[in-house]
PDB file of C-alpha atoms (C1' of nucleotides) in Angstrom:
ATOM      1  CA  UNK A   4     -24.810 -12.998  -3.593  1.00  0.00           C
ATOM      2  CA  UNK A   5     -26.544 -10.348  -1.678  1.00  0.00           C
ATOM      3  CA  UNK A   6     -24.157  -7.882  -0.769  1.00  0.00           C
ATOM      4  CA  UNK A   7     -25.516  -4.469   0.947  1.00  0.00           C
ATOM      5  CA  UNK A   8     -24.203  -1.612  -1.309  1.00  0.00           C
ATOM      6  CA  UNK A   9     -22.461   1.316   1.056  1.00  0.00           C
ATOM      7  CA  UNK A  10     -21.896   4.660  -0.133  1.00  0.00           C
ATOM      8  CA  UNK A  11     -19.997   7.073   1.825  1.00  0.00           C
ATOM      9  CA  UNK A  12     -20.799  11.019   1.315  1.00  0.00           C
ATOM     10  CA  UNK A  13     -18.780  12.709  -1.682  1.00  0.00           C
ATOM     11  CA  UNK A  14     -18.240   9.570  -3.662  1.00  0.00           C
ATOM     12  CA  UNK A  15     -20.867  10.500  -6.218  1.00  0.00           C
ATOM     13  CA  UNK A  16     -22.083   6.480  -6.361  1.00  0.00           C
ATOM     14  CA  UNK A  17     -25.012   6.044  -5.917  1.00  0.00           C
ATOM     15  CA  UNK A  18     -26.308   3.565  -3.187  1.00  0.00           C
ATOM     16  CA  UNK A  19     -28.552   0.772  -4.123  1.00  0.00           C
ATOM     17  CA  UNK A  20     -26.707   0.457  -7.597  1.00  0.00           C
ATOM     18  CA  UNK A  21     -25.199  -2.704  -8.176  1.00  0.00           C
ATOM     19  CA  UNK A  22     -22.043  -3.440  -9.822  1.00  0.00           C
ATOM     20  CA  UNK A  23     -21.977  -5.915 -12.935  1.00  0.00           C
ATOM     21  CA  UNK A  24     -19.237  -8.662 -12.525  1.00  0.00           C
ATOM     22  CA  UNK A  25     -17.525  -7.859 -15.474  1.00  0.00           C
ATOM     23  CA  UNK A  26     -16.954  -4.217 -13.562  1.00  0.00           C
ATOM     24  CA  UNK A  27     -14.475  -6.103 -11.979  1.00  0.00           C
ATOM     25  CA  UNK A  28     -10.248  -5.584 -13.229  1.00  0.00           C
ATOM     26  CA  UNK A  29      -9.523  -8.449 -14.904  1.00  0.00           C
ATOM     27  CA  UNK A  30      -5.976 -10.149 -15.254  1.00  0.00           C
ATOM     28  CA  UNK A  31      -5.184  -8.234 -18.018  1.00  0.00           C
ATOM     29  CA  UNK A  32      -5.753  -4.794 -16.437  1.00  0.00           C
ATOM     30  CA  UNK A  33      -2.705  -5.565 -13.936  1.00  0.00           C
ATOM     31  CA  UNK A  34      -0.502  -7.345 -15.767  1.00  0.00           C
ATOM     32  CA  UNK A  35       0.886  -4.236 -17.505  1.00  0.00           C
ATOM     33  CA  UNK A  36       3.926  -2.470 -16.287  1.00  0.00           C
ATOM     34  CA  UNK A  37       3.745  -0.444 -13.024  1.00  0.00           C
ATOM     35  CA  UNK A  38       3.730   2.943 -14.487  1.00  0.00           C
ATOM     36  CA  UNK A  39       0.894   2.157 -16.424  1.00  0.00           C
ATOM     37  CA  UNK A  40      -1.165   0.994 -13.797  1.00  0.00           C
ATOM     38  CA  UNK A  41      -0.313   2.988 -11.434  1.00  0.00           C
ATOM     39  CA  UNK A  42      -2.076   5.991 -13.087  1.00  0.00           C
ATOM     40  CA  UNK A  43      -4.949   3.742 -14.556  1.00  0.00           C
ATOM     41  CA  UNK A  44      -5.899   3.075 -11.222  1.00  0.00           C
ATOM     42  CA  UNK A  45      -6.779   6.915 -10.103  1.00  0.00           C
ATOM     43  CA  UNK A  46     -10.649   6.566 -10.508  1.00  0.00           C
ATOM     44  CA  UNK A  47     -11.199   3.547 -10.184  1.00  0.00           C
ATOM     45  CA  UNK A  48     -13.370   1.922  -6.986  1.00  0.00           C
ATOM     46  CA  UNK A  49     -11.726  -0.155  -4.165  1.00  0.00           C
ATOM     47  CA  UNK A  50     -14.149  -2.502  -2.795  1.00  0.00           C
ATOM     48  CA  UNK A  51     -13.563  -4.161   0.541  1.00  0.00           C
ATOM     49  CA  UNK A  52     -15.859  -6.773   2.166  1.00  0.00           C
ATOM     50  CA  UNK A  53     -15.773  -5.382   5.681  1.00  0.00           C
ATOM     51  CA  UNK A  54     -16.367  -8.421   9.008  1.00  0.00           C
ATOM     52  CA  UNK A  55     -20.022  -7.657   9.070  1.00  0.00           C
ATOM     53  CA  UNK A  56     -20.400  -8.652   5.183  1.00  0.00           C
ATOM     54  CA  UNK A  57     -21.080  -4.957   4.685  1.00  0.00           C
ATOM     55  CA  UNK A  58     -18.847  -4.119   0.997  1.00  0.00           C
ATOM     56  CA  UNK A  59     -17.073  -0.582   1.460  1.00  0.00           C
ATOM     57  CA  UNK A  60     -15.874   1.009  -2.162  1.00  0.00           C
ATOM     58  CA  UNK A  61     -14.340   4.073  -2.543  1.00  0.00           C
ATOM     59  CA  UNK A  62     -12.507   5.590  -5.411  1.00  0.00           C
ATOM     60  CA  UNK A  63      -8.738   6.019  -5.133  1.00  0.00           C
ATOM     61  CA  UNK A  64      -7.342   9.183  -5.487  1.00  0.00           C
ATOM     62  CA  UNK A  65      -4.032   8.507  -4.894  1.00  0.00           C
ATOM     63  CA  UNK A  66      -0.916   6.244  -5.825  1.00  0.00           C
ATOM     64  CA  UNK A  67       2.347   5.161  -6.011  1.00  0.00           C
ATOM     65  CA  UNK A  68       4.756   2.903  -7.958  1.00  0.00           C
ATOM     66  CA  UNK A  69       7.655   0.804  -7.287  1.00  0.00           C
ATOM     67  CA  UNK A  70       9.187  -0.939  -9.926  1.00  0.00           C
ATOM     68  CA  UNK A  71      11.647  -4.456  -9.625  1.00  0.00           C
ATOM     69  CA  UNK A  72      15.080  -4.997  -8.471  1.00  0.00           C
ATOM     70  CA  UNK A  73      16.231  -1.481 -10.090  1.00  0.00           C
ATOM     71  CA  UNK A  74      14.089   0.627  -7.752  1.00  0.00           C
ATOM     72  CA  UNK A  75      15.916   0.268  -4.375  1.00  0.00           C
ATOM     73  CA  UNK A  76      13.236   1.617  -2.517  1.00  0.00           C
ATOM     74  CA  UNK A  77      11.001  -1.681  -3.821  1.00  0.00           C
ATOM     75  CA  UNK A  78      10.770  -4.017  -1.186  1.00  0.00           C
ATOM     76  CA  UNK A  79      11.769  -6.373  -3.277  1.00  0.00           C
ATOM     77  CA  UNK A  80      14.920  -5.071  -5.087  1.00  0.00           C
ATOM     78  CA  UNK A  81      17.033  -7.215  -2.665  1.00  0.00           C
ATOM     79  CA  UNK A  82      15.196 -10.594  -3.526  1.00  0.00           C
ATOM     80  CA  UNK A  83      12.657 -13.023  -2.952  1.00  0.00           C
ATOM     81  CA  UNK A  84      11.702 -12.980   0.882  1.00  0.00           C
ATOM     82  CA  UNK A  85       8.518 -14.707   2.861  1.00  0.00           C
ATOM     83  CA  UNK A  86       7.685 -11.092   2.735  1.00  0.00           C
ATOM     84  CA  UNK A  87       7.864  -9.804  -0.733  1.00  0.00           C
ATOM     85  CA  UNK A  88       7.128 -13.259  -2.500  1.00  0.00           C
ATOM     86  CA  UNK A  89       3.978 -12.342  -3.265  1.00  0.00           C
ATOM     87  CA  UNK A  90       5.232  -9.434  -5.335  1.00  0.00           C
ATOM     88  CA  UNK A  91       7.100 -12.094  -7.833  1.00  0.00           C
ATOM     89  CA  UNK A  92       4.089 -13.020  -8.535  1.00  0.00           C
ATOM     90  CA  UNK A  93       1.832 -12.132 -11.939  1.00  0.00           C
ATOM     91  CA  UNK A  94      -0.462  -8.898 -11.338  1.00  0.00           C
ATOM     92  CA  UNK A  95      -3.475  -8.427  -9.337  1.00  0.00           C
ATOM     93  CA  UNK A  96      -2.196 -10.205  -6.281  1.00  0.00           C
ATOM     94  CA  UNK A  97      -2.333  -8.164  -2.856  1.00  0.00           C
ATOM     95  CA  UNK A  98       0.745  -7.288  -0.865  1.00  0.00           C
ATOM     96  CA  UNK A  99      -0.048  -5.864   2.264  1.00  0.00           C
ATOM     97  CA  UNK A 100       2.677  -4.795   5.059  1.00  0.00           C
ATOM     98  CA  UNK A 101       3.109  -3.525   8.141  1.00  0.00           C
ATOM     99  CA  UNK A 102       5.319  -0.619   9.058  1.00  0.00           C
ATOM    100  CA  UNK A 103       6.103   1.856  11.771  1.00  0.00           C
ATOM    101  CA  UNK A 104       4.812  -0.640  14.449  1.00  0.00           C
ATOM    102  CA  UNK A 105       1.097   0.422  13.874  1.00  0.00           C
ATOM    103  CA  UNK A 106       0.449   0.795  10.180  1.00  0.00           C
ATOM    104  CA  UNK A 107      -0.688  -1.336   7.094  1.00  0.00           C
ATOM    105  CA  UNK A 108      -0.334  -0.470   3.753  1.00  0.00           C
ATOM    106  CA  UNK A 109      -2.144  -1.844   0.675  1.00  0.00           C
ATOM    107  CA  UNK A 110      -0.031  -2.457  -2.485  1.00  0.00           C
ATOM    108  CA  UNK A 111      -1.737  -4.604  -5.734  1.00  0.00           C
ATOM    109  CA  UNK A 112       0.928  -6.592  -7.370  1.00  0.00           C
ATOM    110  CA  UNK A 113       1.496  -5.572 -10.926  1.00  0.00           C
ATOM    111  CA  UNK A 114       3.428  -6.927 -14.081  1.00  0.00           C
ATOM    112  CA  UNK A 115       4.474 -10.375 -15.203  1.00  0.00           C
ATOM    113  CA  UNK A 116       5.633 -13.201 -12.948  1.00  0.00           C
ATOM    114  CA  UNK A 117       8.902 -12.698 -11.606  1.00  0.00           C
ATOM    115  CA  UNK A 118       8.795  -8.998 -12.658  1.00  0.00           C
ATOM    116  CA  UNK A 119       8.348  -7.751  -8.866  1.00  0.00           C
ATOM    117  CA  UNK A 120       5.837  -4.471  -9.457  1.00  0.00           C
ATOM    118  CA  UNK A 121       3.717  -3.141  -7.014  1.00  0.00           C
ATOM    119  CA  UNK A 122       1.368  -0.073  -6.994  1.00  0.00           C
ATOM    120  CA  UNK A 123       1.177   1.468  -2.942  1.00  0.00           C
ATOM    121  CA  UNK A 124      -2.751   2.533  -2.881  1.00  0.00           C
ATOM    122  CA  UNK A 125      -2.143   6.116  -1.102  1.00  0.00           C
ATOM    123  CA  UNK A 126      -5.460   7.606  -0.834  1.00  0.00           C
ATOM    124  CA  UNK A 127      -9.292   6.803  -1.028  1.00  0.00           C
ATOM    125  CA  UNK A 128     -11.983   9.145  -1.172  1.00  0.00           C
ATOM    126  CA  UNK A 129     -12.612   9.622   2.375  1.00  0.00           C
ATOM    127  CA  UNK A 130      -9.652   9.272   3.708  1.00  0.00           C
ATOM    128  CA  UNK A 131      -5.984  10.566   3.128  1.00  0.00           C
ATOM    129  CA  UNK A 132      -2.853   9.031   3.820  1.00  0.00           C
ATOM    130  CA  UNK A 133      -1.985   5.106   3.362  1.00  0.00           C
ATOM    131  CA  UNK A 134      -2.006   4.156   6.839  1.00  0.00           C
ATOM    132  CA  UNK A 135      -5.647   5.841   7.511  1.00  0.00           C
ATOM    133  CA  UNK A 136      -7.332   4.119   4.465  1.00  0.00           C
ATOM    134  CA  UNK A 137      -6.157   0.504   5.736  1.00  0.00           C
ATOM    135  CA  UNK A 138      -7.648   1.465   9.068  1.00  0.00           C
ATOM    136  CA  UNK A 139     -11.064   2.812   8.300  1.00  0.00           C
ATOM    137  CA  UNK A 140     -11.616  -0.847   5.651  1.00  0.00           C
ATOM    138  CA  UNK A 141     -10.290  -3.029   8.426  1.00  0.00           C
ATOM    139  CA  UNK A 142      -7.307  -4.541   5.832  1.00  0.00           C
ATOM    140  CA  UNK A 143      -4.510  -6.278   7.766  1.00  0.00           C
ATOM    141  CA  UNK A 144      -2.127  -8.996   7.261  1.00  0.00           C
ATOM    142  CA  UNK A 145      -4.747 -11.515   6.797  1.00  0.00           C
ATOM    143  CA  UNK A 146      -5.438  -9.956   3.006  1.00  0.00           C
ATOM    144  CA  UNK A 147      -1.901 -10.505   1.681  1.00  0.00           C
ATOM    145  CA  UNK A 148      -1.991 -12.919  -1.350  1.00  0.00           C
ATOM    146  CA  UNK A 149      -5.632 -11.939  -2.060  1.00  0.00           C
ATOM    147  CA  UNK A 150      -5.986 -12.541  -5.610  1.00  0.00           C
ATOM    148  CA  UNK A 151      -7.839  -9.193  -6.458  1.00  0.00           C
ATOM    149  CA  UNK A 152      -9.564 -11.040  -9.761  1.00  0.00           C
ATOM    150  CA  UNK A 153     -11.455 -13.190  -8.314  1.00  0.00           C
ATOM    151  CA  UNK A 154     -11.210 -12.848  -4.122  1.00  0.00           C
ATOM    152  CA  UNK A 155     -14.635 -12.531  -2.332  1.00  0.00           C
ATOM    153  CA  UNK A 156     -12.874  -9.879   0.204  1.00  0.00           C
ATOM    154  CA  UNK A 157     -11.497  -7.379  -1.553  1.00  0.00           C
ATOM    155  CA  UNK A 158     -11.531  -6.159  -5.250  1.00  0.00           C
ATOM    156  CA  UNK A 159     -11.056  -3.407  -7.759  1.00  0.00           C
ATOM    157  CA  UNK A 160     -13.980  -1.868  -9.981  1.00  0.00           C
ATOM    158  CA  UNK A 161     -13.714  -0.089 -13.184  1.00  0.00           C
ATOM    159  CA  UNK A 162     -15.922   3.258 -13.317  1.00  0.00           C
ATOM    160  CA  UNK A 163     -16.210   5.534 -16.145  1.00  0.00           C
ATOM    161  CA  UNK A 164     -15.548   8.434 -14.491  1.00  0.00           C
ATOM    162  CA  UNK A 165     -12.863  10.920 -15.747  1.00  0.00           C
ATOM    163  CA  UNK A 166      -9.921  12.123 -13.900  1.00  0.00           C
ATOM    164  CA  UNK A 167      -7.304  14.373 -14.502  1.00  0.00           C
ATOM    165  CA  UNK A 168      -3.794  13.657 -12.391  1.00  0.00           C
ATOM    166  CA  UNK A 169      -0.171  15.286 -11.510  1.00  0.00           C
ATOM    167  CA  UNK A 170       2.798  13.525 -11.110  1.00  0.00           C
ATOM    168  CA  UNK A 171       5.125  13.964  -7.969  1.00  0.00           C
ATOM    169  CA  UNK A 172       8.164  12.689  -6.369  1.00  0.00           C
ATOM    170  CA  UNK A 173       7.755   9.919  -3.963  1.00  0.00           C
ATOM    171  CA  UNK A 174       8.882  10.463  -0.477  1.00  0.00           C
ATOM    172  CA  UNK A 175      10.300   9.153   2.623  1.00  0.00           C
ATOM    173  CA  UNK A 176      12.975   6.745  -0.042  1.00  0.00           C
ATOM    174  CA  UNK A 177      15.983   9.077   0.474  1.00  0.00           C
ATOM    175  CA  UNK A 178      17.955   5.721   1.083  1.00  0.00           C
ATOM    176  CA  UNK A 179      17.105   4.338  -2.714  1.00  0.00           C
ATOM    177  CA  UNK A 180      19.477   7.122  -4.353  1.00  0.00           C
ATOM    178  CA  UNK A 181      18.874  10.379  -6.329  1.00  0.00           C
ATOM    179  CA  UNK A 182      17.913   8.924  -9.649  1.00  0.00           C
ATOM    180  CA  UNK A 183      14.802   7.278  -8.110  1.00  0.00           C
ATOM    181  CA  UNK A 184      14.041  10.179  -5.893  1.00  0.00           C
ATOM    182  CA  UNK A 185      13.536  12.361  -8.968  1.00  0.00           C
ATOM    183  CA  UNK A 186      11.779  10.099 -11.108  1.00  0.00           C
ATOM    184  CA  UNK A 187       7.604  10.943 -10.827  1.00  0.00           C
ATOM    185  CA  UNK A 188       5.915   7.746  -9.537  1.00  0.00           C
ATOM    186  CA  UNK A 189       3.131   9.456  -6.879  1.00  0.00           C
ATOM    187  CA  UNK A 190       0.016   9.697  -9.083  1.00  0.00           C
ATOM    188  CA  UNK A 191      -2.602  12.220  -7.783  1.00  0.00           C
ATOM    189  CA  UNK A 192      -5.883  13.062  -8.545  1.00  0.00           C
ATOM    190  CA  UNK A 193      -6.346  16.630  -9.452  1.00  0.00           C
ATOM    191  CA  UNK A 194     -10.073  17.022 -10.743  1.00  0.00           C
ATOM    192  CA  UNK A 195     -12.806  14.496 -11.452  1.00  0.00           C
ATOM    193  CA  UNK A 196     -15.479  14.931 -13.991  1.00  0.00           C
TER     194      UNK A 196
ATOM    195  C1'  DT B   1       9.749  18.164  15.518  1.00  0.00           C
ATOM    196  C1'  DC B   2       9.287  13.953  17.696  1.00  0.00           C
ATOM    197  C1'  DA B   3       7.420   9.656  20.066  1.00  0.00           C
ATOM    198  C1'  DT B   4       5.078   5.837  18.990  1.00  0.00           C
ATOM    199  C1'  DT B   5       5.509   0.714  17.747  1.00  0.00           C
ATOM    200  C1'  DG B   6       6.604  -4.135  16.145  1.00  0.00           C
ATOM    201  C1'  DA B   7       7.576  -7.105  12.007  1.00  0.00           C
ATOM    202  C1'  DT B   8      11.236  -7.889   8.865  1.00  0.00           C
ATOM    203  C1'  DT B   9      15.853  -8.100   7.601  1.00  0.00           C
ATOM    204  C1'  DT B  10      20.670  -8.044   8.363  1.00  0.00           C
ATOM    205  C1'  DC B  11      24.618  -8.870  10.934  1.00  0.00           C
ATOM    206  C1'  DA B  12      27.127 -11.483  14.144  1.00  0.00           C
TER     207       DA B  12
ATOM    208  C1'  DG C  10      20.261 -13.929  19.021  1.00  0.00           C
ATOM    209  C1'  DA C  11      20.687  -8.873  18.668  1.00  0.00           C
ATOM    210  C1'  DA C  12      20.387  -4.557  16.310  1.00  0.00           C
ATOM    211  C1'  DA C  13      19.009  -1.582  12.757  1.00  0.00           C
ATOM    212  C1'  DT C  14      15.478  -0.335   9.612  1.00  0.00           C
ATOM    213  C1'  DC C  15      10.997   1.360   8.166  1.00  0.00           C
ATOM    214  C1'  DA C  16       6.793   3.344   1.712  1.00  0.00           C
ATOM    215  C1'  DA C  17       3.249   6.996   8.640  1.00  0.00           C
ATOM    216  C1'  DT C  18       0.490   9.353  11.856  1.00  0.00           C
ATOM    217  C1'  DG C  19      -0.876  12.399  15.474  1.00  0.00           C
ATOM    218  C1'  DA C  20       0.292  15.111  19.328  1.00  0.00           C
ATOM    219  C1'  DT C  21       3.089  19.014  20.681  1.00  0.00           C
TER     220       DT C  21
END
DNA sequence: TCATTGATTTCA
DNA sequence: GAAATCAATGAT
């Protein structure tokens, strides 16, 4: 394996340091119900293998969960579709989709089988918003069903840095009802040690 | 505030 | 088949 270690400004990792495989999220890490992981991820480091073999990792700063057939806003609340399948499966899978006619947005499948969980990666250090971090690590439609535990393209990487978060109302969901619109599943970072 | 943009889903 | 929907962004 000789991947070229990238660091992008204001990361604080250092380049030329490389990452242990066992920094890699196991199965167990995702397996665990949405609004744990959700939260567990803020810190952590995204790592994307980019066309030219180049690996891009940044930490996310931002995210958001949607939880099973009782969240209407879930993509999957109305069922198993060729689109959400993925998301009935056990945790650490990738569901990507596209939206708005231009965007892609990352989501890592969380839970238990047939416990449809996903986490919507919002932010990356270097980039805010969910439709600008897909775009600047080149992840499309071609990354849904990654298995993030063991894929060669794209991967999550425990760090030991420490974070402190807030918890805010999701947006854009109006449809999915009141109850859900109040409940606090946007997870952001608010200061990192 | 509004146009953009196209896959997915729902309705006929 | 057709129509409505959409978890966003950037320009105005």
């Amino acid at each position: 394996m000789t991947d070229q270690l990238f660091s992008m400004k204001g990361t604080g990792l250092k380049t030329g340091v490389h990452i242990e495989p066992g920094k890699r999220l196991g199965v167990d890490f995702f397996t665990k119900d949405v609004l744990e992981v959700a939260p567990a991820l803020l810190g952590k480091i995204l790592a994307v293998r980019q066309p030219d073999k180049i690996v891009l990792r940044q930490m996310i700063t931002e995210t958001e969960a949607y939880r099973g057939t009782e969240d209407k806003a879930c993509h999957a609340s109305r069922g198993k579709t060729p689109r959400t399948e993925v998301m009935f499966r056990r945790g650490g899978f990738v569901y990507v989709y596209f939206v708005y006619g231009m965007y892609w947005m990352l989501n890592v499948v969380t839970g238990c089988a047939n416990e449809p969980q996903a986490v919507l990666i919002r932010g990356i250090d270097g980039s805010n918003g969910p439709g600008r971090l897909t775009r600047s690590l080149n992840i499309n439609g071609t990354f849904y069903g990654e298995d993030m535990t063991v894929s060669e393209r794209i991967w999550i990487e425990d760090s030991d840095i420490e974070i402190s978060f807030e918890k805010t109302p999701r947006i854009g969901i109006g449809y999915a009802g009141r109850r859900l619109v109040n409940m606090l599943w946007i997870f952001i970072i608010t200061s990192r040690a």
